[in-house]
């Protein structure tokens, strides 16, 4: 597809961060975050004790185009919380996904007891400080986007700020870059350099993941049957966006996924 899409996005993010630093300095952000007294929720514990579903709010994507451009984050957050989600993923990227930090703040207010993941292309600690200030409980770190040492540094900084980390890989070659104390490990079925999706990718990789890791399957999960198969394969959680957001009632669709798995377990 020509230019690596992920590196193009990374360059956009670095430019965005530098522009934001000129408006509000890193030191000011650090002071604001230090004064924040909110105690974060454990996304990891919620996944292990509940449905395991990280339900995503997504308006559009580079691969699918418009998905649900007029969606109201507050409504989606409330219905996800009521529908049985273990956590909610909020896309805050504007150029490629149509999200914003405001979406994160709105979701936090609408669903105060639901752990929130800031779904973003993190390249700088500044973005971790934003995550704290806008109400996130966890952040996504993408191994394919950064050198391993940067992933480790950002993982450490996130923990220092009270954030949990979901470290995402796509291939076995990237496993070595996973920090030993990452809270969760995600396997993306979508190759972020081409945006091609292969739902079997997660199943091929799971046996090579660190023992004891909280394992999350991401992307390409279109049906409740897909989710149950991945659960049987050993995954603890599932990041699902388009399968919910492309329907008229994302929260109801989520509820049907939860109910389907419960019914399937009863039959076994």
C-alpha atoms as a printed R data frame, in Angstrom:
    type eleno elety resid chain resno       x       y      z
1   ATOM     1    CA   UNK     A     1   0.000   0.000  0.000
2   ATOM     2    CA   UNK     A     2   2.995   2.259 -0.423
3   ATOM     3    CA   UNK     A     3   3.861   4.322  2.619
4   ATOM     4    CA   UNK     A     4   3.560   2.514  5.932
5   ATOM     5    CA   UNK     A     5   0.231   3.759  7.321
6   ATOM     6    CA   UNK     A     6   1.286   3.313 10.938
7   ATOM     7    CA   UNK     A     7   4.409   5.401 10.532
8   ATOM     8    CA   UNK     A     8   2.394   8.088  8.766
9   ATOM     9    CA   UNK     A     9   0.038   8.172 11.752
10  ATOM    10    CA   UNK     A    10   2.998   8.252 14.162
11  ATOM    11    CA   UNK     A    11   4.407  11.303 12.374
12  ATOM    12    CA   UNK     A    12   1.002  13.005 12.635
13  ATOM    13    CA   UNK     A    13   0.879  12.243 16.378
14  ATOM    14    CA   UNK     A    14   4.331  13.648 17.042
15  ATOM    15    CA   UNK     A    15   3.379  16.861 15.276
16  ATOM    16    CA   UNK     A    16   0.131  17.052 17.270
17  ATOM    17    CA   UNK     A    17   1.950  16.569 20.578
18  ATOM    18    CA   UNK     A    18   4.513  19.243 19.812
19  ATOM    19    CA   UNK     A    19   1.735  21.681 18.918
20  ATOM    20    CA   UNK     A    20  -0.106  20.906 22.169
21  ATOM    21    CA   UNK     A    21   3.054  21.391 24.216
22  ATOM    22    CA   UNK     A    22   3.284  24.928 22.886
23  ATOM    23    CA   UNK     A    23  -0.227  25.589 24.194
24  ATOM    24    CA   UNK     A    24   0.117  23.785 27.532
25  ATOM    25    CA   UNK     A    25   3.627  22.842 28.601
26  ATOM    26    CA   UNK     A    26   4.704  19.404 29.757
27  ATOM    27    CA   UNK     A    27   5.501  20.806 33.194
28  ATOM    28    CA   UNK     A    28   2.010  22.303 33.527
29  ATOM    29    CA   UNK     A    29   0.461  18.997 32.481
30  ATOM    30    CA   UNK     A    30   2.549  17.184 35.093
31  ATOM    31    CA   UNK     A    31   1.388  19.589 37.793
32  ATOM    32    CA   UNK     A    32  -2.240  19.171 36.777
33  ATOM    33    CA   UNK     A    33  -1.948  15.381 36.751
34  ATOM    34    CA   UNK     A    34  -0.274  15.403 40.166
35  ATOM    35    CA   UNK     A    35  -3.216  17.380 41.543
36  ATOM    36    CA   UNK     A    36  -5.772  14.977 40.099
37  ATOM    37    CA   UNK     A    37  -7.233  12.989 42.996
38  ATOM    38    CA   UNK     A    38  -9.351  10.504 41.059
39  ATOM    39    CA   UNK     A    39  -8.489   6.878 41.802
40  ATOM    40    CA   UNK     A    40  -8.337   4.856 38.629
41  ATOM    41    CA   UNK     A    41 -10.436   1.743 38.013
42  ATOM    42    CA   UNK     A    42  -8.799  -1.607 37.257
43  ATOM    43    CA   UNK     A    43  -9.582  -2.568 33.692
44  ATOM    44    CA   UNK     A    44  -7.599  -5.782 34.160
45  ATOM    45    CA   UNK     A    45  -9.671  -6.922 37.151
46  ATOM    46    CA   UNK     A    46 -12.915  -5.970 35.432
47  ATOM    47    CA   UNK     A    47 -12.006  -8.076 32.396
48  ATOM    48    CA   UNK     A    48 -11.116 -11.101 34.498
49  ATOM    49    CA   UNK     A    49 -14.266 -10.894 36.612
50  ATOM    50    CA   UNK     A    50 -16.817  -9.972 33.939
51  ATOM    51    CA   UNK     A    51 -17.707 -10.520 30.293
52  ATOM    52    CA   UNK     A    52 -14.190  -9.632 29.161
53  ATOM    53    CA   UNK     A    53 -15.585  -7.354 26.460
54  ATOM    54    CA   UNK     A    54 -13.879  -4.015 25.870
55  ATOM    55    CA   UNK     A    55 -16.627  -2.292 23.899
56  ATOM    56    CA   UNK     A    56 -15.315   0.435 21.628
57  ATOM    57    CA   UNK     A    57 -16.696   3.777 20.540
58  ATOM    58    CA   UNK     A    58 -15.590   4.343 16.951
59  ATOM    59    CA   UNK     A    59 -16.994   6.829 14.439
60  ATOM    60    CA   UNK     A    60 -14.833   5.896 11.467
61  ATOM    61    CA   UNK     A    61 -11.585   4.171 10.519
62  ATOM    62    CA   UNK     A    62  -9.047   4.361  7.679
63  ATOM    63    CA   UNK     A    63 -10.043   0.883  6.505
64  ATOM    64    CA   UNK     A    64 -13.854   1.100  6.789
65  ATOM    65    CA   UNK     A    65 -14.539   4.814  6.359
66  ATOM    66    CA   UNK     A    66 -17.631   6.153  8.141
67  ATOM    67    CA   UNK     A    67 -19.076   3.697 10.678
68  ATOM    68    CA   UNK     A    68 -21.291   5.727 12.997
69  ATOM    69    CA   UNK     A    69 -20.310   9.381 12.521
70  ATOM    70    CA   UNK     A    70 -23.229  10.885 14.452
71  ATOM    71    CA   UNK     A    71 -22.995   8.661 17.528
72  ATOM    72    CA   UNK     A    72 -23.364  10.301 20.934
73  ATOM    73    CA   UNK     A    73 -20.618   9.158 23.259
74  ATOM    74    CA   UNK     A    74 -22.688   9.642 26.407
75  ATOM    75    CA   UNK     A    75 -25.458   7.383 25.092
76  ATOM    76    CA   UNK     A    76 -22.999   4.735 23.902
77  ATOM    77    CA   UNK     A    77 -21.155   4.768 27.247
78  ATOM    78    CA   UNK     A    78 -24.371   4.354 29.216
79  ATOM    79    CA   UNK     A    79 -25.604   1.502 27.047
80  ATOM    80    CA   UNK     A    80 -22.233  -0.244 27.120
81  ATOM    81    CA   UNK     A    81 -22.175  -0.029 30.921
82  ATOM    82    CA   UNK     A    82 -25.727  -1.381 31.074
83  ATOM    83    CA   UNK     A    83 -25.108  -3.990 28.395
84  ATOM    84    CA   UNK     A    84 -22.428  -5.890 30.275
85  ATOM    85    CA   UNK     A    85 -19.131  -4.462 29.028
86  ATOM    86    CA   UNK     A    86 -16.105  -5.016 31.239
87  ATOM    87    CA   UNK     A    87 -14.544  -1.819 29.904
88  ATOM    88    CA   UNK     A    88 -14.979   0.779 27.189
89  ATOM    89    CA   UNK     A    89 -12.423   1.800 24.582
90  ATOM    90    CA   UNK     A    90 -12.663   5.431 23.491
91  ATOM    91    CA   UNK     A    91 -10.849   6.441 20.320
92  ATOM    92    CA   UNK     A    92  -9.380   9.919 20.810
93  ATOM    93    CA   UNK     A    93  -7.648  10.278 17.440
94  ATOM    94    CA   UNK     A    94  -9.317  12.929 15.273
95  ATOM    95    CA   UNK     A    95  -7.719  12.818 11.786
96  ATOM    96    CA   UNK     A    96  -8.102   9.083 11.198
97  ATOM    97    CA   UNK     A    97 -10.920   7.975 13.519
98  ATOM    98    CA   UNK     A    98 -13.021  11.057 14.221
99  ATOM    99    CA   UNK     A    99 -12.567  10.880 17.996
100 ATOM   100    CA   UNK     A   100 -11.316  13.363 20.584
101 ATOM   101    CA   UNK     A   101 -10.265  13.790 24.183
102 ATOM   102    CA   UNK     A   102 -13.666  15.355 24.753
103 ATOM   103    CA   UNK     A   103 -15.187  11.965 23.909
104 ATOM   104    CA   UNK     A   104 -13.116  10.460 26.707
105 ATOM   105    CA   UNK     A   105 -14.276  13.054 29.230
106 ATOM   106    CA   UNK     A   106 -17.913  12.617 28.181
107 ATOM   107    CA   UNK     A   107 -17.680   8.836 28.520
108 ATOM   108    CA   UNK     A   108 -16.130   9.209 31.960
109 ATOM   109    CA   UNK     A   109 -19.027  11.354 33.151
110 ATOM   110    CA   UNK     A   110 -21.667   9.119 31.574
111 ATOM   111    CA   UNK     A   111 -20.276   5.832 32.927
112 ATOM   112    CA   UNK     A   112 -18.333   6.599 36.132
113 ATOM   113    CA   UNK     A   113 -17.985   2.949 37.173
114 ATOM   114    CA   UNK     A   114 -16.857   1.575 33.789
115 ATOM   115    CA   UNK     A   115 -13.073   1.324 33.218
116 ATOM   116    CA   UNK     A   116 -12.023   3.412 30.221
117 ATOM   117    CA   UNK     A   117  -9.213   2.713 27.776
118 ATOM   118    CA   UNK     A   118  -7.754   5.665 25.902
119 ATOM   119    CA   UNK     A   119  -7.420   4.191 22.403
120 ATOM   120    CA   UNK     A   120  -4.786   6.358 20.813
121 ATOM   121    CA   UNK     A   121  -1.492   6.197 18.983
122 ATOM   122    CA   UNK     A   122   0.723   6.955 21.974
123 ATOM   123    CA   UNK     A   123   4.170   8.288 21.115
124 ATOM   124    CA   UNK     A   124   4.901  10.623 24.037
125 ATOM   125    CA   UNK     A   125   4.409  10.802 27.820
126 ATOM   126    CA   UNK     A   126   2.387  13.969 27.241
127 ATOM   127    CA   UNK     A   127  -0.442  11.781 25.928
128 ATOM   128    CA   UNK     A   128  -0.369   9.729 29.135
129 ATOM   129    CA   UNK     A   129  -0.861  12.902 31.163
130 ATOM   130    CA   UNK     A   130  -3.816  13.785 28.949
131 ATOM   131    CA   UNK     A   131  -5.249  10.331 29.582
132 ATOM   132    CA   UNK     A   132  -5.123  10.922 33.334
133 ATOM   133    CA   UNK     A   133  -6.694  14.362 33.127
134 ATOM   134    CA   UNK     A   134  -9.531  13.285 30.831
135 ATOM   135    CA   UNK     A   135 -10.529  10.263 32.899
136 ATOM   136    CA   UNK     A   136  -8.855   7.194 31.387
137 ATOM   137    CA   UNK     A   137  -7.958   4.172 33.493
138 ATOM   138    CA   UNK     A   138  -5.732   2.483 30.903
139 ATOM   139    CA   UNK     A   139  -3.843   3.282 27.715
140 ATOM   140    CA   UNK     A   140  -2.926   1.379 24.576
141 ATOM   141    CA   UNK     A   141   0.754   0.981 23.646
142 ATOM   142    CA   UNK     A   142   1.403  -0.332 20.117
143 ATOM   143    CA   UNK     A   143   4.655  -2.250 19.704
144 ATOM   144    CA   UNK     A   144   4.654  -1.877 15.908
145 ATOM   145    CA   UNK     A   145   4.738   1.899 16.277
146 ATOM   146    CA   UNK     A   146   7.740   2.426 18.569
147 ATOM   147    CA   UNK     A   147  11.159   0.992 19.486
148 ATOM   148    CA   UNK     A   148  11.004  -1.539 22.327
149 ATOM   149    CA   UNK     A   149  12.793   0.803 24.738
150 ATOM   150    CA   UNK     A   150  10.128   3.461 24.167
151 ATOM   151    CA   UNK     A   151   7.371   0.928 24.889
152 ATOM   152    CA   UNK     A   152   9.072  -0.011 28.152
153 ATOM   153    CA   UNK     A   153   9.558   3.645 29.125
154 ATOM   154    CA   UNK     A   154   5.936   4.534 28.363
155 ATOM   155    CA   UNK     A   155   4.717   1.453 30.235
156 ATOM   156    CA   UNK     A   156   6.718   2.543 33.282
157 ATOM   157    CA   UNK     A   157   5.464   6.137 33.022
158 ATOM   158    CA   UNK     A   158   1.860   4.979 32.702
159 ATOM   159    CA   UNK     A   159   2.168   2.903 35.874
160 ATOM   160    CA   UNK     A   160   3.741   5.814 37.719
161 ATOM   161    CA   UNK     A   161   0.716   7.907 36.748
162 ATOM   162    CA   UNK     A   162  -1.735   5.250 37.935
163 ATOM   163    CA   UNK     A   163  -2.692   3.996 34.481
164 ATOM   164    CA   UNK     A   164  -2.843   0.371 33.417
165 ATOM   165    CA   UNK     A   165  -1.389  -0.669 30.067
166 ATOM   166    CA   UNK     A   166  -2.666  -2.755 27.190
167 ATOM   167    CA   UNK     A   167   0.408  -3.567 25.115
168 ATOM   168    CA   UNK     A   168  -0.528  -4.540 21.575
169 ATOM   169    CA   UNK     A   169   1.348  -6.805 19.192
170 ATOM   170    CA   UNK     A   170   0.510  -8.267 15.800
171 ATOM   171    CA   UNK     A   171   3.215 -10.896 15.295
172 ATOM   172    CA   UNK     A   172   5.361 -13.324 17.264
173 ATOM   173    CA   UNK     A   173   8.409 -11.225 16.417
174 ATOM   174    CA   UNK     A   174   6.996  -8.388 18.536
175 ATOM   175    CA   UNK     A   175   6.530 -10.471 21.699
176 ATOM   176    CA   UNK     A   176  10.052  -9.714 22.958
177 ATOM   177    CA   UNK     A   177   9.125  -6.022 23.226
178 ATOM   178    CA   UNK     A   178   6.310  -6.652 25.740
179 ATOM   179    CA   UNK     A   179   7.266  -5.229 29.166
180 ATOM   180    CA   UNK     A   180   7.323  -7.880 31.880
181 ATOM   181    CA   UNK     A   181   4.856  -5.885 33.988
182 ATOM   182    CA   UNK     A   182   2.403  -4.956 31.235
183 ATOM   183    CA   UNK     A   183  -1.108  -5.252 32.687
184 ATOM   184    CA   UNK     A   184  -2.645  -6.756 29.565
185 ATOM   185    CA   UNK     A   185  -1.336  -8.062 26.246
186 ATOM   186    CA   UNK     A   186  -3.392  -7.562 23.097
187 ATOM   187    CA   UNK     A   187  -3.061  -9.439 19.825
188 ATOM   188    CA   UNK     A   188  -4.367  -7.379 16.940
189 ATOM   189    CA   UNK     A   189  -5.857  -9.358 14.084
190 ATOM   190    CA   UNK     A   190  -5.438  -6.280 11.900
191 ATOM   191    CA   UNK     A   191  -2.007  -5.578 10.450
192 ATOM   192    CA   UNK     A   192  -1.615  -1.876 11.203
193 ATOM   193    CA   UNK     A   193   0.873  -1.385  8.382
194 ATOM   194    CA   UNK     A   194  -1.711  -2.423  5.775
195 ATOM   195    CA   UNK     A   195  -5.015  -2.605  7.728
196 ATOM   196    CA   UNK     A   196  -5.622  -6.136  6.421
197 ATOM   197    CA   UNK     A   197  -7.537  -8.264  8.981
198 ATOM   198    CA   UNK     A   198  -7.053 -11.973  9.674
199 ATOM   199    CA   UNK     A   199  -9.219 -13.258 12.547
200 ATOM   200    CA   UNK     A   200  -7.003 -16.352 12.900
201 ATOM   201    CA   UNK     A   201  -3.937 -14.280 13.755
202 ATOM   202    CA   UNK     A   202  -4.671 -14.182 17.484
203 ATOM   203    CA   UNK     A   203  -5.147 -17.953 17.700
204 ATOM   204    CA   UNK     A   204  -1.818 -18.579 15.972
205 ATOM   205    CA   UNK     A   205   0.066 -16.361 18.415
206 ATOM   206    CA   UNK     A   206  -1.562 -17.061 21.794
207 ATOM   207    CA   UNK     A   207   0.612 -20.027 22.759
208 ATOM   208    CA   UNK     A   208   3.727 -17.870 22.424
209 ATOM   209    CA   UNK     A   209   2.485 -15.091 24.723
210 ATOM   210    CA   UNK     A   210   3.993 -14.675 28.203
211 ATOM   211    CA   UNK     A   211   2.612 -17.182 30.679
212 ATOM   212    CA   UNK     A   212   0.105 -15.621 33.045
213 ATOM   213    CA   UNK     A   213  -0.563 -12.640 30.784
214 ATOM   214    CA   UNK     A   214  -4.094 -11.268 30.602
215 ATOM   215    CA   UNK     A   215  -4.715 -11.918 26.913
216 ATOM   216    CA   UNK     A   216  -6.914  -9.675 24.753
217 ATOM   217    CA   UNK     A   217  -7.989 -10.448 21.173
218 ATOM   218    CA   UNK     A   218  -8.469  -7.326 19.065
219 ATOM   219    CA   UNK     A   219 -10.106  -6.539 15.710
220 ATOM   220    CA   UNK     A   220 -12.098  -8.633 13.302
221 ATOM   221    CA   UNK     A   221 -14.457 -10.063 15.945
222 ATOM   222    CA   UNK     A   222 -17.739  -9.728 14.080
223 ATOM   223    CA   UNK     A   223 -19.996 -12.268 15.768
224 ATOM   224    CA   UNK     A   224 -20.586 -13.718 19.224
225 ATOM   225    CA   UNK     A   225 -19.460 -17.045 17.781
226 ATOM   226    CA   UNK     A   226 -16.083 -15.495 16.941
227 ATOM   227    CA   UNK     A   227 -15.788 -14.328 20.541
228 ATOM   228    CA   UNK     A   228 -16.657 -17.722 22.025
229 ATOM   229    CA   UNK     A   229 -14.086 -19.440 19.790
230 ATOM   230    CA   UNK     A   230 -11.403 -17.017 20.962
231 ATOM   231    CA   UNK     A   231 -12.434 -17.568 24.590
232 ATOM   232    CA   UNK     A   232 -12.077 -21.315 24.063
233 ATOM   233    CA   UNK     A   233  -8.658 -20.698 22.564
234 ATOM   234    CA   UNK     A   234  -7.566 -19.036 25.817
235 ATOM   235    CA   UNK     A   235  -8.265 -15.318 25.490
236 ATOM   236    CA   UNK     A   236  -9.505 -13.436 28.563
237 ATOM   237    CA   UNK     A   237 -10.846 -10.368 26.812
238 ATOM   238    CA   UNK     A   238 -12.026  -9.033 23.468
239 ATOM   239    CA   UNK     A   239 -11.773  -5.528 22.041
240 ATOM   240    CA   UNK     A   240 -14.813  -5.112 19.797
241 ATOM   241    CA   UNK     A   241 -15.813  -1.939 17.974
242 ATOM   242    CA   UNK     A   242 -17.240  -2.185 14.465
243 ATOM   243    CA   UNK     A   243 -19.493  -5.164 15.280
244 ATOM   244    CA   UNK     A   244 -21.269  -2.925 17.815
245 ATOM   245    CA   UNK     A   245 -20.928   0.560 16.324
246 ATOM   246    CA   UNK     A   246 -22.181  -0.451 12.867
247 ATOM   247    CA   UNK     A   247 -25.550  -1.449 14.355
248 ATOM   248    CA   UNK     A   248 -28.518   0.728 15.248
249 ATOM   249    CA   UNK     A   249 -28.160  -0.005 18.965
250 ATOM   250    CA   UNK     A   250 -24.533  -0.810 19.952
251 ATOM   251    CA   UNK     A   251 -25.445  -1.463 23.589
252 ATOM   252    CA   UNK     A   252 -28.153  -3.959 22.654
253 ATOM   253    CA   UNK     A   253 -25.781  -5.741 20.270
254 ATOM   254    CA   UNK     A   254 -23.248  -5.966 23.082
255 ATOM   255    CA   UNK     A   255 -25.903  -7.451 25.373
256 ATOM   256    CA   UNK     A   256 -26.671 -10.101 22.762
257 ATOM   257    CA   UNK     A   257 -23.001 -11.081 22.610
258 ATOM   258    CA   UNK     A   258 -22.934 -11.469 26.402
259 ATOM   259    CA   UNK     A   259 -26.157 -13.481 26.449
260 ATOM   260    CA   UNK     A   260 -25.032 -15.711 23.581
261 ATOM   261    CA   UNK     A   261 -21.851 -16.674 25.394
262 ATOM   262    CA   UNK     A   262 -23.761 -17.360 28.621
263 ATOM   263    CA   UNK     A   263 -26.238 -19.580 26.762
264 ATOM   264    CA   UNK     A   264 -23.418 -21.390 24.982
265 ATOM   265    CA   UNK     A   265 -21.679 -22.147 28.283
266 ATOM   266    CA   UNK     A   266 -24.903 -23.567 29.751
267 ATOM   267    CA   UNK     A   267 -25.205 -26.003 26.854
268 ATOM   268    CA   UNK     A   268 -21.698 -27.390 27.365
